[in-house]
Coordinates of C-alpha atoms and ligand atoms in Angstrom, one line a residue:
X1 CA 1.5 -5.1 -23.5
X2 CA -1.2 -4.3 -20.9
X3 CA 0.0 -1.9 -18.3
X4 CA 0.1 -3.1 -14.7
X5 CA -2.4 -2.0 -12.1
X6 CA -2.0 0.0 -9.0
X7 CA -2.7 -2.2 -6.0
X8 CA -3.1 -0.5 -2.6
X9 CA -2.5 -2.6 0.5
X10 CA -3.7 -1.1 3.7
X11 CA -4.4 -2.4 7.2
X12 CA -3.5 -1.7 10.8
X13 CA 0.1 -1.4 11.9
X14 CA 1.4 -4.8 12.6
X15 CA -1.2 -6.8 10.6
X16 CA 1.5 -8.0 8.3
X17 CA 1.4 -5.7 5.2
X18 CA 5.2 -5.8 4.8
X19 CA 5.4 -9.5 5.4
X20 CA 2.6 -10.4 2.9
X21 CA 4.1 -8.1 0.2
X22 CA 7.6 -9.4 0.7
X23 CA 6.4 -13.0 0.5
X24 CA 4.2 -12.2 -2.6
X25 CA 7.1 -10.6 -4.5
X26 CA 9.5 -13.4 -3.5
X27 CA 7.1 -16.1 -4.7
X28 CA 6.0 -14.2 -7.8
X29 CA 8.8 -11.9 -8.7
X30 CA 7.3 -10.9 -12.1
X31 CA 3.9 -10.1 -10.7
X32 CA 4.4 -7.0 -8.7
X33 CA 6.8 -4.6 -7.0
X34 CA 6.4 -2.1 -4.2
X35 CA 7.3 1.6 -4.4
X36 CA 9.5 3.4 -2.0
X37 CA 7.7 6.3 -0.2
X38 CA 9.0 9.6 1.1
X39 CA 8.7 10.1 4.8
X40 CA 9.8 12.8 7.3
X41 CA 10.1 10.2 10.1
X42 CA 13.5 9.0 11.2
X43 CA 14.7 5.5 10.1
X44 CA 14.1 2.7 12.5
X45 CA 17.1 0.5 13.3
X46 CA 17.9 -1.6 10.2
X47 CA 16.0 0.6 7.8
X48 CA 17.9 1.8 4.7
X49 CA 17.5 5.0 2.7
X50 CA 16.0 4.2 -0.7
X51 CA 15.0 0.7 0.3
X52 CA 12.4 1.2 3.1
X53 CA 11.8 4.9 2.5
X54 CA 13.4 8.1 1.2
X55 CA 14.0 9.9 4.5
X56 CA 13.5 13.7 4.0
X57 CA 13.2 16.8 6.1
X58 CA 9.9 18.7 6.3
X59 CA 11.3 21.4 4.0
X60 CA 12.4 18.8 1.4
X61 CA 8.9 17.2 1.6
X62 CA 7.4 20.7 1.1
X63 CA 9.5 21.2 -2.0
X64 CA 8.5 17.9 -3.5
X65 CA 4.9 18.7 -2.8
X66 CA 5.2 22.2 -4.5
X67 CA 6.8 20.6 -7.5
X68 CA 3.7 18.3 -7.9
X69 CA 5.8 15.1 -7.5
X70 CA 3.3 13.2 -5.3
X71 CA 0.4 11.0 -6.3
X72 CA -0.8 11.3 -2.7
X73 CA 0.5 12.4 0.7
X74 CA -0.7 12.0 4.3
X75 CA 0.1 13.4 7.7
X76 CA 0.2 10.6 10.3
X77 CA 1.6 10.1 13.8
X78 CA 3.1 13.7 13.5
X79 CA 5.0 12.5 10.4
X80 CA 4.4 12.9 6.7
X81 CA 4.4 10.2 4.1
X82 CA 4.0 10.4 0.3
X83 CA 3.9 8.3 -2.8
X84 CA 6.0 9.7 -5.7
X85 CA 4.6 9.5 -9.3
X86 CA 8.1 8.6 -10.4
X87 CA 8.1 5.5 -8.2
X88 CA 4.8 4.3 -9.6
X89 CA 6.1 4.8 -13.1
X90 CA 9.4 3.0 -12.3
X91 CA 7.4 -0.2 -11.4
X92 CA 5.0 0.1 -14.3
X93 CA 7.9 0.4 -16.7
X94 CA 9.2 -2.9 -15.4
X95 CA 5.9 -4.4 -16.7
X96 CA 4.7 -5.2 -13.2
X97 CA 1.7 -4.3 -11.0
X98 CA 2.5 -1.6 -8.5
X99 CA 1.9 -2.3 -4.8
X100 CA 1.4 0.7 -2.6
X101 CA 1.7 -0.2 1.0
X102 CA 0.0 2.9 2.4
X103 CA -2.7 3.9 4.9
X104 CA -6.4 4.4 4.1
X105 CA -6.6 8.2 3.5
X106 CA -3.8 7.7 0.9
X107 CA -5.7 4.7 -0.5
X108 CA -8.9 6.6 -1.0
X109 CA -7.0 9.5 -2.6
X110 CA -5.3 7.1 -5.0
X111 CA -8.7 5.6 -6.0
X112 CA -9.9 9.2 -6.8
X113 CA -7.0 9.9 -9.1
X114 CA -6.7 6.4 -10.5
X115 CA -10.2 4.9 -10.6
X116 CA -9.0 1.4 -11.7
X117 CA -6.7 1.1 -8.7
X118 CA -7.5 -1.9 -6.5
X119 CA -7.9 -1.4 -2.8
X120 CA -7.1 -4.3 -0.5
X121 CA -7.5 -4.1 3.3
X122 CA -5.6 -6.6 5.3
X123 CA -7.2 -7.8 8.6
X124 CA -5.7 -9.6 11.6
X125 CA -7.5 -12.8 12.7
X126 CA -8.3 -10.8 15.9
X127 CA -7.3 -7.6 17.7
X128 CA -5.4 -9.7 20.3
X129 CA -3.3 -11.2 17.6
X130 CA -2.6 -7.8 16.2
X131 CA -1.2 -6.6 19.5
X132 CA 0.9 -9.7 19.8
X133 CA 2.4 -9.1 16.4
X134 CA 3.3 -5.5 17.2
X135 CA 4.9 -6.5 20.5
X136 CA 6.9 -9.3 18.8
X137 CA 8.1 -7.0 16.0
X138 CA 9.6 -4.9 18.8
X139 CA 10.0 -1.7 16.8
X140 CA 7.7 0.5 18.8
X141 CA 7.6 1.5 22.4
X142 CA 4.6 0.4 24.6
X143 CA 3.2 4.0 24.3
X144 CA 3.4 3.9 20.5
X145 CA 1.7 0.5 20.5
X146 CA -1.0 1.8 22.8
X147 CA -1.6 4.8 20.5
X148 CA -1.7 2.7 17.3
X149 CA -4.1 0.2 19.0
X150 CA -6.5 2.9 20.0
X151 CA -6.7 4.0 16.4
X152 CA -7.5 0.7 14.8
X153 CA -11.3 0.8 15.1
X154 CA -11.5 4.5 14.4
X155 CA -9.4 4.0 11.3
X156 CA -11.5 1.1 10.1
X157 CA -14.3 3.5 9.5
X158 CA -12.2 5.0 6.7
X159 CA -12.0 1.6 4.9
X160 CA -15.3 2.1 3.0
X161 CA -13.7 2.6 -0.4
X162 CA -11.9 -0.7 0.0
X163 CA -13.1 -3.6 -2.2
X164 CA -11.2 -6.6 -0.9
X165 CA -10.8 -7.6 2.8
X166 CA -8.1 -10.3 3.3
X167 CA -7.5 -11.9 6.7
X168 CA -3.8 -12.5 7.4
X169 CA -4.0 -15.6 9.6
X170 CA -2.0 -18.2 7.7
X171 CA 0.6 -16.2 5.7
X172 CA 0.6 -18.4 2.7
X173 CA -3.2 -18.3 2.4
X174 CA -3.2 -14.5 2.6
X175 CA -0.5 -14.3 -0.1
X176 CA -2.4 -16.6 -2.4
X177 CA -5.6 -14.5 -1.9
X178 CA -3.8 -11.3 -2.8
X179 CA -2.3 -13.1 -5.8
X180 CA -5.8 -14.2 -6.9
X181 CA -7.1 -10.7 -6.6
X182 CA -4.3 -9.2 -8.7
X183 CA -4.7 -11.9 -11.3
X184 CA -8.5 -11.4 -11.6
X185 CA -8.1 -7.6 -11.7
X186 CA -5.6 -8.1 -14.6
X187 CA -8.2 -10.0 -16.6
X188 CA -10.7 -7.1 -16.3
X189 CA -11.1 -5.0 -19.5
X190 CA -13.1 -2.1 -20.8
X191 CA -15.8 -2.7 -23.3
X192 CA -14.7 0.2 -25.5
X193 CA -11.1 -0.9 -25.4
X194 CA -11.9 -4.4 -26.5
X195 CA -14.2 -3.1 -29.3
X196 CA -11.4 -0.9 -30.6
X197 CA -8.9 -3.7 -30.6
X198 CA -11.1 -6.4 -32.3
X199 CA -13.3 -4.3 -34.5
X200 CA -11.1 -1.2 -35.0
X201 CA -13.9 1.3 -34.1
X202 CA -15.2 3.2 -31.1
Ligands
ADP1 P1 2.9 -4.2 9.0 O1 3.8 -4.0 7.8 O2 1.5 -4.4 8.7 O3 3.1 -3.1 10.1 P2 4.7 -6.5 9.5 O4 4.7 -7.1 8.2 O5 5.9 -5.7 10.0 O6 3.3 -5.6 9.7 O7 4.3 -7.7 10.6 C1 4.2 -7.4 12.0 C2 4.7 -8.7 12.7 O8 3.8 -9.8 12.5 C3 6.1 -9.2 12.2 O9 6.8 -9.6 13.3 C4 5.7 -10.4 11.3 O10 6.8 -11.3 11.2 C5 4.4 -10.9 11.9 N1 3.5 -11.5 11.0 C6 3.1 -11.0 9.8 N2 2.2 -11.9 9.2 C7 2.1 -12.9 10.0 C8 1.3 -14.1 10.0 N3 0.5 -14.4 8.9 N4 1.4 -15.0 11.0 C9 2.2 -14.7 12.1 N5 3.0 -13.6 12.2 C10 2.9 -12.7 11.2
5GP2 P1 5.5 3.3 9.3 O1 6.0 4.6 9.9 O2 5.1 2.2 10.3 O3 6.5 2.8 8.3 O4 4.2 3.6 8.5 C1 3.1 4.2 9.1 C2 1.9 4.2 8.2 O5 2.2 5.0 7.0 C3 1.6 2.8 7.6 O6 0.2 2.6 7.7 C4 2.1 2.9 6.2 O7 1.4 2.0 5.4 C5 1.8 4.3 5.9 N1 2.5 4.8 4.7 C6 3.8 4.6 4.4 N2 4.1 5.2 3.3 C7 3.0 5.9 2.9 C8 2.7 6.8 1.8 O8 3.5 7.1 0.9 N3 1.5 7.3 1.7 C9 0.5 7.0 2.7 N4 -0.7 7.5 2.5 N5 0.8 6.2 3.7 C10 2.0 5.7 3.8

């Protein structure tokens, strides 16, 4: 069986990454699953250990780093985040594609280590809509929203390695577009690989 691919989904805070991924997995449960990252930030109300993140102290994060457990890590908003190799493997073992809902520095680092990883950047229909979504989610203070907003344009300059840009206006359209990308990427193959399978030679 062909192994699943690593699909990175990035985009500004509040664009709908979580919503799109949840909807995609609920509609197509066999297609893909997300990993659970490690973070040093505190859980937000309603967030659950092992479901939304593994919440760890700085010291615990350092130990995981020293043990080589991370595919990638990043420092952001004074907190640290990291994707564990074990999480990626857990999803691949289920025969599914792996969705990493991570920011762009992490995405670029994943692409360096896993060249056939697929980088998707989710865009809001407009910056105004983005602010409205953050406010309506109600999980950040006004100050946090202001900080995150001021970073949007600057952050976009880091999106150069991204290959797909999907606008999350109508949720179901965005979900179908991500599904199409994953399906098409799954059909890609390598010339040498195919030659070996069909003709038994390199
Ligand atoms: P992110 O994970 O990118 O930070 P969320 O998935 O938490 O963003 O979405 C932020 C807010 O925007 C949530 O309140 C969510 O319900 C809303 N939202 C997400 N996608 C859409 C959409 N296509 N149309 C309208 N609202 C949306
Ligand atoms: P939040 O604190 O809102 O959950 O996440 C803040 C940012 O960190 C988001 O852009 C999110 O995608 C990103 N993020 C979450 N986990 C990881 C991770 O393991 N690695 C990287 N590089 N970014 C992450």
